[in-house]
Amino acid sequence: MMKEKMISYLQSMLDEYQKRVEHFGYEHPYSDEIFDKMIACKEMAEALIGEPVNLGVNGKVTIGF
């Protein structure tokens, strides 16, 4: 259950990041802000669930290799 909640939250962050990049571009502070938070959440999720978490260029968050 915890794993699914974390992945769902990360997916919502990735969706928001992609929207900001589309609107503001990659080098904009609004895009950088959500990116930094998303990476911190990704690393925390990996530590808690003990598996790698991937933020795919296809816009999907996945677990494992």
mmCIF file of C-alpha atoms in Angstrom:
data_model
loop_
_atom_site.group_PDB
_atom_site.id
_atom_site.type_symbol
_atom_site.label_atom_id
_atom_site.label_comp_id
_atom_site.label_asym_id
_atom_site.label_seq_id
_atom_site.Cartn_x
_atom_site.Cartn_y
_atom_site.Cartn_z
ATOM 1 C CA MET A 1 0.000 0.000 0.000
ATOM 2 C CA MET A 2 2.760 2.439 0.909
ATOM 3 C CA LYS A 3 4.592 1.620 -2.317
ATOM 4 C CA GLU A 4 1.523 2.418 -4.431
ATOM 5 C CA LYS A 5 0.953 5.716 -2.628
ATOM 6 C CA MET A 6 4.559 6.772 -3.158
ATOM 7 C CA ILE A 7 4.469 5.889 -6.834
ATOM 8 C CA SER A 8 1.160 7.702 -7.258
ATOM 9 C CA TYR A 9 2.568 10.813 -5.584
ATOM 10 C CA LEU A 10 5.703 10.698 -7.716
ATOM 11 C CA GLN A 11 3.554 10.291 -10.829
ATOM 12 C CA SER A 12 1.620 13.433 -9.917
ATOM 13 C CA MET A 13 4.909 15.303 -9.430
ATOM 14 C CA LEU A 14 6.233 14.069 -12.782
ATOM 15 C CA ASP A 15 2.994 15.147 -14.479
ATOM 16 C CA GLU A 16 3.288 18.603 -12.919
ATOM 17 C CA TYR A 17 6.951 18.850 -13.934
ATOM 18 C CA GLN A 18 6.106 18.002 -17.538
ATOM 19 C CA LYS A 19 3.368 20.650 -17.574
ATOM 20 C CA ARG A 20 5.767 23.275 -16.248
ATOM 21 C CA VAL A 21 8.452 22.353 -18.754
ATOM 22 C CA GLU A 22 5.926 22.571 -21.577
ATOM 23 C CA HIS A 23 4.802 25.993 -20.393
ATOM 24 C CA PHE A 24 8.025 27.565 -19.061
ATOM 25 C CA GLY A 25 10.874 25.467 -20.511
ATOM 26 C CA TYR A 26 13.593 23.392 -18.864
ATOM 27 C CA GLU A 27 15.775 26.193 -17.550
ATOM 28 C CA HIS A 28 13.022 28.124 -15.786
ATOM 29 C CA PRO A 29 13.030 28.374 -11.957
ATOM 30 C CA TYR A 30 9.449 27.019 -11.750
ATOM 31 C CA SER A 31 10.544 23.884 -13.617
ATOM 32 C CA ASP A 32 13.712 23.546 -11.550
ATOM 33 C CA GLU A 33 11.758 23.858 -8.301
ATOM 34 C CA ILE A 34 9.466 20.886 -8.962
ATOM 35 C CA PHE A 35 12.346 18.882 -10.464
ATOM 36 C CA ASP A 36 14.427 19.220 -7.293
ATOM 37 C CA LYS A 37 11.494 18.177 -5.097
ATOM 38 C CA MET A 38 10.679 15.269 -7.406
ATOM 39 C CA ILE A 39 14.253 13.922 -7.276
ATOM 40 C CA ALA A 40 14.280 14.187 -3.463
ATOM 41 C CA CYS A 41 10.991 12.245 -3.295
ATOM 42 C CA LYS A 42 12.332 9.650 -5.724
ATOM 43 C CA GLU A 43 15.413 9.058 -3.576
ATOM 44 C CA MET A 44 13.331 8.871 -0.402
ATOM 45 C CA ALA A 45 10.954 6.366 -2.023
ATOM 46 C CA GLU A 46 13.903 4.218 -3.132
ATOM 47 C CA ALA A 47 15.284 4.202 0.402
ATOM 48 C CA LEU A 48 11.932 3.301 1.943
ATOM 49 C CA ILE A 49 10.863 0.565 -0.464
ATOM 50 C CA GLY A 50 14.332 -0.799 -1.161
ATOM 51 C CA GLU A 51 13.909 -0.838 -4.944
ATOM 52 C CA PRO A 52 14.964 1.514 -7.742
ATOM 53 C CA VAL A 53 12.359 4.005 -8.929
ATOM 54 C CA ASN A 54 12.505 5.298 -12.483
ATOM 55 C CA LEU A 55 11.149 8.592 -13.778
ATOM 56 C CA GLY A 56 10.727 7.711 -17.434
ATOM 57 C CA VAL A 57 11.049 10.088 -20.355
ATOM 58 C CA ASN A 58 7.728 8.600 -21.480
ATOM 59 C CA GLY A 59 6.101 10.272 -18.457
ATOM 60 C CA LYS A 60 5.655 7.106 -16.398
ATOM 61 C CA VAL A 61 7.027 6.289 -12.953
ATOM 62 C CA THR A 62 8.101 2.653 -12.635
ATOM 63 C CA ILE A 63 9.723 0.414 -10.044
ATOM 64 C CA GLY A 64 12.646 -1.855 -10.805
ATOM 65 C CA PHE A 65 15.249 -2.131 -13.493
#
